[in-house]
Amino acid sequence: MPPKKCQALLSQLSEYVDGSLDPRLCKVLERHLKTCKNCRVVLNTMRKTIDLYRTVGESEEMPSEVRERLFHRLNLSEYLRKRP
Amino acid sequence: MNESVSSPTFSLEALRNGDRKEFARLVDAFSTPIYRLALRILGDPQDAEDVLQETFIRALSALPTFEGRSSLSTWLYRIAVNEALMMLRRRKPETLLNENDGGDEENSDNESNYLVDWCCLPEEELLSEEARQFLDQAIAQLPENLRLVFWLRDVEGLSIKETAEALGLSETNVKTRLLRARLRLRELLSEYYYERMGMRPEEDAP
């Protein structure tokens, strides 16, 4: 099991990644990160996990025929060509 | 951060008055993220398309009374989530009955794998076709309530507040679920990429 301190700080990592962690808690966490390799790994791989899903998610396009059927269903066929 | 979710601006007045051109713009701005979200909830392209269509049909009829207390995007996501969950309950009632809040369970069997820094793997390996399939499988393993929070916040780029509004949750609840989802996905990915690191650089043999 990871040491108790690591476990406690784990719950703050998510807000730290988002930049919304209280500045005082940030300092405590950053001090710990300097000396704890395991927590640094968790932080880095959590960031990378988010990053990978964002990259993959954003590249997932809706098929053009789905868009066409949607516009027809909504009686918006006349605007179909004007994709921004 | 994905800016496309909240950056387009629309004339609420035109939308409320049934301006079709403005509505077409709205559909184009949000159909892709709504389709992706529905696909993530339902796992089936045809179901996702049905939800997409129903979402905009419902939005079209509700727009005249939309008061604008939340943003248009959050409002649309909320309609889409409700539509998708209703469909899910119709099709797979048994899966929802068994669902708990998820993500609490301690899973310490492979703890050493979780502490490997796989960030150094080359991008083509992190995002290979096989890895992309694994990313899909991993997120599908999350309980629905964690998956939705993660998807809206981390992939579609909604804020904590917007995610809470879209899902009808408190912000505290969103933060808790987001932490669980991120930790769980990080663990699943760590197991996967740990094996990839072990196979590098030239090991091809079984």
Short mmCIF file of C-alpha atoms in Angstrom, two decimals:
data_model
loop_
_atom_site.label_atom_id
_atom_site.label_comp_id
_atom_site.label_asym_id
_atom_site.label_seq_id
_atom_site.Cartn_x
_atom_site.Cartn_y
_atom_site.Cartn_z
CA MET A 1 0.00 0.00 0.00
CA PRO A 2 1.23 3.53 -0.61
CA PRO A 3 2.07 5.50 2.52
CA LYS A 4 -0.83 7.23 4.26
CA LYS A 5 0.33 10.67 3.22
CA CYS A 6 0.27 9.68 -0.45
CA GLN A 7 -3.23 8.27 -0.05
CA ALA A 8 -4.42 11.51 1.49
CA LEU A 9 -2.87 13.65 -1.23
CA LEU A 10 -4.27 11.41 -3.95
CA SER A 11 -7.71 12.90 -3.37
CA GLN A 12 -6.34 16.35 -4.19
CA LEU A 13 -4.62 15.42 -7.45
CA SER A 14 -7.71 15.91 -9.58
CA GLU A 15 -8.26 19.49 -8.43
CA TYR A 16 -4.51 20.12 -8.71
CA VAL A 17 -4.60 18.97 -12.35
CA ASP A 18 -7.51 21.35 -12.96
CA GLY A 19 -5.68 24.24 -11.30
CA SER A 20 -8.52 24.67 -8.81
CA LEU A 21 -6.82 23.39 -5.66
CA ASP A 22 -6.56 25.81 -2.75
CA PRO A 23 -3.13 27.55 -2.98
CA ARG A 24 -2.10 26.44 0.51
CA LEU A 25 -2.89 22.82 -0.27
CA CYS A 26 -1.05 23.24 -3.57
CA LYS A 27 2.12 24.15 -1.72
CA VAL A 28 1.86 21.13 0.56
CA LEU A 29 1.24 18.87 -2.41
CA GLU A 30 4.08 20.33 -4.45
CA ARG A 31 6.48 19.93 -1.53
CA HIS A 32 5.47 16.29 -1.30
CA LEU A 33 5.78 15.76 -5.05
CA LYS A 34 9.40 16.91 -4.96
CA THR A 35 10.35 13.99 -2.74
CA CYS A 36 7.83 11.30 -3.75
CA LYS A 37 8.47 9.64 -7.08
CA ASN A 38 5.33 7.48 -6.89
CA CYS A 39 3.03 10.47 -6.54
CA ARG A 40 4.82 12.19 -9.42
CA VAL A 41 4.15 9.13 -11.57
CA VAL A 42 0.47 9.15 -10.60
CA LEU A 43 0.23 12.86 -11.41
CA ASN A 44 2.01 12.55 -14.77
CA THR A 45 0.06 9.51 -15.89
CA MET A 46 -3.24 11.02 -14.77
CA ARG A 47 -2.51 14.10 -16.89
CA LYS A 48 -1.52 11.88 -19.80
CA THR A 49 -4.68 9.79 -19.41
CA ILE A 50 -6.85 12.91 -19.71
CA ASP A 51 -4.75 14.14 -22.60
CA LEU A 52 -5.08 10.87 -24.55
CA TYR A 53 -8.85 10.71 -24.13
CA ARG A 54 -9.20 14.32 -25.20
CA THR A 55 -7.09 13.72 -28.30
CA VAL A 56 -9.00 10.59 -29.26
CA GLY A 57 -12.41 12.04 -28.38
CA GLU A 58 -11.95 15.24 -30.34
CA SER A 59 -10.84 13.35 -33.42
CA GLU A 60 -14.04 11.27 -33.41
CA GLU A 61 -16.16 12.83 -36.12
CA MET A 62 -19.85 12.28 -36.66
CA PRO A 63 -20.37 10.50 -40.01
CA SER A 64 -21.59 12.93 -42.70
CA GLU A 65 -24.60 10.73 -43.50
CA VAL A 66 -25.71 11.06 -39.84
CA ARG A 67 -25.59 14.83 -40.23
CA GLU A 68 -27.56 14.62 -43.47
CA ARG A 69 -30.31 12.47 -41.94
CA LEU A 70 -30.46 14.80 -38.93
CA PHE A 71 -30.95 17.86 -41.14
CA HIS A 72 -33.64 16.10 -43.16
CA ARG A 73 -35.44 14.97 -40.01
CA LEU A 74 -35.42 18.56 -38.70
CA ASN A 75 -36.62 19.97 -42.02
CA LEU A 76 -33.36 21.87 -42.38
CA SER A 77 -32.27 20.33 -45.68
CA GLU A 78 -31.81 23.74 -47.29
CA TYR A 79 -28.96 24.48 -44.83
CA LEU A 80 -27.22 21.16 -45.34
CA ARG A 81 -24.43 22.43 -47.57
CA LYS A 82 -23.38 25.20 -45.28
CA ARG A 83 -21.14 23.33 -42.88
CA PRO A 84 -19.05 25.81 -40.90
CA MET B 1 -9.30 22.58 -23.44
CA ASN B 2 -11.98 22.18 -26.02
CA GLU B 3 -13.16 25.70 -26.82
CA SER B 4 -15.72 24.67 -29.38
CA VAL B 5 -18.31 23.74 -26.77
CA SER B 6 -18.96 27.14 -25.33
CA SER B 7 -17.44 29.59 -27.80
CA PRO B 8 -20.13 29.89 -30.50
CA THR B 9 -22.72 32.50 -29.68
CA PHE B 10 -26.33 32.36 -30.75
CA SER B 11 -29.21 34.78 -30.78
CA LEU B 12 -31.65 33.42 -28.23
CA GLU B 13 -34.30 35.72 -29.55
CA ALA B 14 -33.94 34.35 -33.08
CA LEU B 15 -33.99 30.77 -31.79
CA ARG B 16 -37.08 31.40 -29.67
CA ASN B 17 -38.80 32.97 -32.67
CA GLY B 18 -38.16 29.89 -34.77
CA ASP B 19 -35.38 31.27 -36.98
CA ARG B 20 -34.44 28.15 -38.94
CA LYS B 21 -31.07 29.40 -40.12
CA GLU B 22 -30.02 30.09 -36.54
CA PHE B 23 -31.31 26.70 -35.47
CA ALA B 24 -29.28 25.05 -38.25
CA ARG B 25 -26.20 26.81 -36.87
CA LEU B 26 -26.99 25.48 -33.41
CA VAL B 27 -27.40 21.96 -34.76
CA ASP B 28 -24.06 22.17 -36.54
CA ALA B 29 -22.27 23.47 -33.46
CA PHE B 30 -23.50 20.76 -31.09
CA SER B 31 -24.47 17.70 -33.12
CA THR B 32 -20.99 16.18 -33.09
CA PRO B 33 -20.39 16.41 -29.31
CA ILE B 34 -23.94 15.23 -28.63
CA TYR B 35 -23.54 12.29 -31.00
CA ARG B 36 -20.23 11.36 -29.32
CA LEU B 37 -21.80 11.59 -25.88
CA ALA B 38 -24.75 9.42 -26.88
CA LEU B 39 -22.38 6.91 -28.43
CA ARG B 40 -20.41 6.80 -25.18
CA ILE B 41 -23.57 6.14 -23.16
CA LEU B 42 -25.23 3.65 -25.48
CA GLY B 43 -22.31 2.07 -27.33
CA ASP B 44 -24.32 1.70 -30.51
CA PRO B 45 -24.19 4.08 -33.52
CA GLN B 46 -27.85 3.62 -34.46
CA ASP B 47 -29.00 4.30 -30.89
CA ALA B 48 -26.71 7.32 -30.73
CA GLU B 49 -28.22 8.68 -33.94
CA ASP B 50 -31.75 8.21 -32.58
CA VAL B 51 -30.80 10.12 -29.43
CA LEU B 52 -29.19 12.85 -31.50
CA GLN B 53 -32.36 13.35 -33.53
CA GLU B 54 -34.66 13.21 -30.51
CA THR B 55 -32.48 15.73 -28.68
CA PHE B 56 -32.85 18.37 -31.39
CA ILE B 57 -36.54 17.64 -31.97
CA ARG B 58 -37.17 18.18 -28.26
CA ALA B 59 -34.94 21.26 -28.22
CA LEU B 60 -36.80 22.72 -31.19
CA SER B 61 -40.15 22.41 -29.45
CA ALA B 62 -38.82 23.62 -26.07
CA LEU B 63 -36.83 26.61 -27.35
CA PRO B 64 -39.73 29.11 -27.26
CA THR B 65 -39.91 28.60 -23.50
CA PHE B 66 -36.16 28.29 -22.83
CA GLU B 67 -35.38 30.90 -20.20
CA GLY B 68 -31.63 30.91 -20.55
CA ARG B 69 -30.86 30.19 -16.92
CA SER B 70 -28.23 27.72 -18.02
CA SER B 71 -26.21 28.00 -21.21
CA LEU B 72 -27.62 26.57 -24.41
CA SER B 73 -24.88 23.95 -24.54
CA THR B 74 -25.58 22.72 -21.00
CA TRP B 75 -29.30 22.66 -21.74
CA LEU B 76 -28.75 20.59 -24.89
CA TYR B 77 -26.43 18.17 -23.10
CA ARG B 78 -29.04 17.72 -20.40
CA ILE B 79 -31.73 16.86 -22.93
CA ALA B 80 -29.35 14.45 -24.67
CA VAL B 81 -28.32 12.74 -21.42
CA ASN B 82 -31.96 12.27 -20.42
CA GLU B 83 -32.87 10.88 -23.83
CA ALA B 84 -29.90 8.51 -23.82
CA LEU B 85 -30.56 7.28 -20.29
CA MET B 86 -34.23 6.69 -21.07
CA MET B 87 -33.24 4.63 -24.08
CA LEU B 88 -30.66 2.72 -22.04
CA ARG B 89 -33.26 1.89 -19.40
CA ARG B 90 -35.67 0.68 -22.02
CA ARG B 91 -33.06 -1.53 -23.64
CA LYS B 92 -30.95 -2.74 -20.74
CA PRO B 93 -32.87 -2.40 -17.49
CA GLU B 94 -30.87 -5.16 -15.83
CA THR B 95 -27.52 -3.37 -16.14
CA LEU B 96 -28.77 -0.31 -14.33
CA LEU B 97 -30.29 -2.22 -11.46
CA ASN B 98 -26.91 -3.68 -10.67
CA GLU B 99 -25.02 -0.47 -10.81
CA ASN B 100 -23.50 1.08 -7.74
CA ASP B 101 -21.72 4.36 -7.46
CA GLY B 102 -18.62 2.61 -8.67
CA GLY B 103 -14.93 3.27 -8.45
CA ASP B 104 -14.61 2.74 -4.72
CA GLU B 105 -13.25 -0.73 -4.86
CA GLU B 106 -9.64 -1.20 -3.90
CA ASN B 107 -7.84 -2.99 -6.65
CA SER B 108 -4.37 -3.63 -5.41
CA ASP B 109 -3.47 -6.80 -7.30
CA ASN B 110 -1.28 -5.02 -9.82
CA GLU B 111 -0.32 -2.06 -7.76
CA SER B 112 3.28 -2.00 -8.97
CA ASN B 113 2.05 -1.56 -12.56
CA TYR B 114 0.14 1.51 -11.51
CA LEU B 115 3.34 3.24 -10.49
CA VAL B 116 5.12 2.95 -13.79
CA ASP B 117 5.63 6.16 -15.72
CA TRP B 118 4.49 5.24 -19.22
CA CYS B 119 4.29 8.86 -20.39
CA CYS B 120 7.67 8.37 -22.10
CA LEU B 121 6.22 5.93 -24.62
CA PRO B 122 6.26 7.38 -28.14
CA GLU B 123 3.06 9.01 -29.33
CA GLU B 124 2.56 6.44 -32.11
CA GLU B 125 2.49 3.73 -29.47
CA LEU B 126 0.26 5.65 -27.04
CA LEU B 127 -2.22 6.27 -29.83
CA SER B 128 -1.81 3.17 -32.00
CA GLU B 129 -4.95 1.59 -33.42
CA GLU B 130 -4.76 -1.10 -30.75
CA ALA B 131 -4.27 1.48 -27.99
CA ARG B 132 -7.29 3.46 -29.21
CA GLN B 133 -9.37 0.31 -28.99
CA PHE B 134 -8.12 -0.24 -25.47
CA LEU B 135 -9.00 3.36 -24.51
CA ASP B 136 -12.53 2.65 -25.73
CA GLN B 137 -12.75 -0.58 -23.77
CA ALA B 138 -11.36 1.03 -20.63
CA ILE B 139 -13.86 3.89 -20.57
CA ALA B 140 -16.68 1.43 -21.32
CA GLN B 141 -15.71 -0.42 -18.12
CA LEU B 142 -16.41 2.62 -15.98
CA PRO B 143 -19.80 2.78 -14.29
CA GLU B 144 -22.05 5.06 -16.29
CA ASN B 145 -22.17 7.81 -13.67
CA LEU B 146 -18.36 8.12 -13.67
CA ARG B 147 -18.09 7.79 -17.44
CA LEU B 148 -20.50 10.64 -18.11
CA VAL B 149 -18.74 13.04 -15.77
CA PHE B 150 -15.34 12.20 -17.23
CA TRP B 151 -16.59 12.50 -20.79
CA LEU B 152 -18.30 15.87 -20.38
CA ARG B 153 -15.56 17.41 -18.27
CA ASP B 154 -12.38 15.98 -19.73
CA VAL B 155 -13.22 15.20 -23.33
CA GLU B 156 -15.88 17.77 -24.21
CA GLY B 157 -14.28 20.39 -22.00
CA LEU B 158 -17.27 21.51 -19.93
CA SER B 159 -16.50 23.23 -16.65
CA ILE B 160 -17.32 21.55 -13.34
CA LYS B 161 -20.36 23.82 -13.03
CA GLU B 162 -21.59 23.05 -16.57
CA THR B 163 -21.06 19.32 -16.05
CA ALA B 164 -23.05 19.51 -12.80
CA GLU B 165 -25.90 21.35 -14.56
CA ALA B 166 -25.94 18.98 -17.53
CA LEU B 167 -26.15 15.94 -15.28
CA GLY B 168 -28.32 17.41 -12.53
CA LEU B 169 -25.61 16.83 -9.90
CA SER B 170 -23.97 19.02 -7.27
CA GLU B 171 -20.52 20.37 -8.10
CA THR B 172 -19.07 18.44 -5.15
CA ASN B 173 -20.53 15.26 -6.54
CA VAL B 174 -19.04 15.98 -9.97
CA LYS B 175 -15.60 16.55 -8.44
CA THR B 176 -15.78 13.29 -6.49
CA ARG B 177 -16.85 11.30 -9.52
CA LEU B 178 -14.27 12.98 -11.72
CA LEU B 179 -11.47 12.02 -9.32
CA ARG B 180 -12.67 8.40 -9.24
CA ALA B 181 -13.01 8.23 -13.00
CA ARG B 182 -9.57 9.70 -13.60
CA LEU B 183 -7.90 7.43 -11.05
CA ARG B 184 -9.62 4.33 -12.40
CA LEU B 185 -8.83 5.10 -16.03
CA ARG B 186 -5.25 5.92 -15.11
CA GLU B 187 -4.96 2.49 -13.45
CA LEU B 188 -6.44 0.68 -16.43
CA LEU B 189 -4.17 2.52 -18.84
CA SER B 190 -1.16 1.90 -16.61
CA GLU B 191 -1.73 -1.85 -16.77
CA TYR B 192 -2.03 -1.68 -20.54
CA TYR B 193 0.94 0.57 -21.23
CA TYR B 194 3.08 -1.23 -18.65
CA GLU B 195 2.81 -4.31 -20.83
CA ARG B 196 3.71 -2.24 -23.91
CA MET B 197 6.79 -0.93 -22.13
CA GLY B 198 7.80 -4.49 -21.31
CA MET B 199 7.56 -5.42 -24.98
CA ARG B 200 9.84 -2.64 -26.12
CA PRO B 201 12.11 -2.20 -27.93
CA GLU B 202 12.36 -5.31 -30.13
CA GLU B 203 10.52 -8.10 -28.39
CA ASP B 204 8.09 -9.60 -30.85
CA ALA B 205 8.16 -13.22 -29.74
CA PRO B 206 5.16 -14.58 -27.85
#
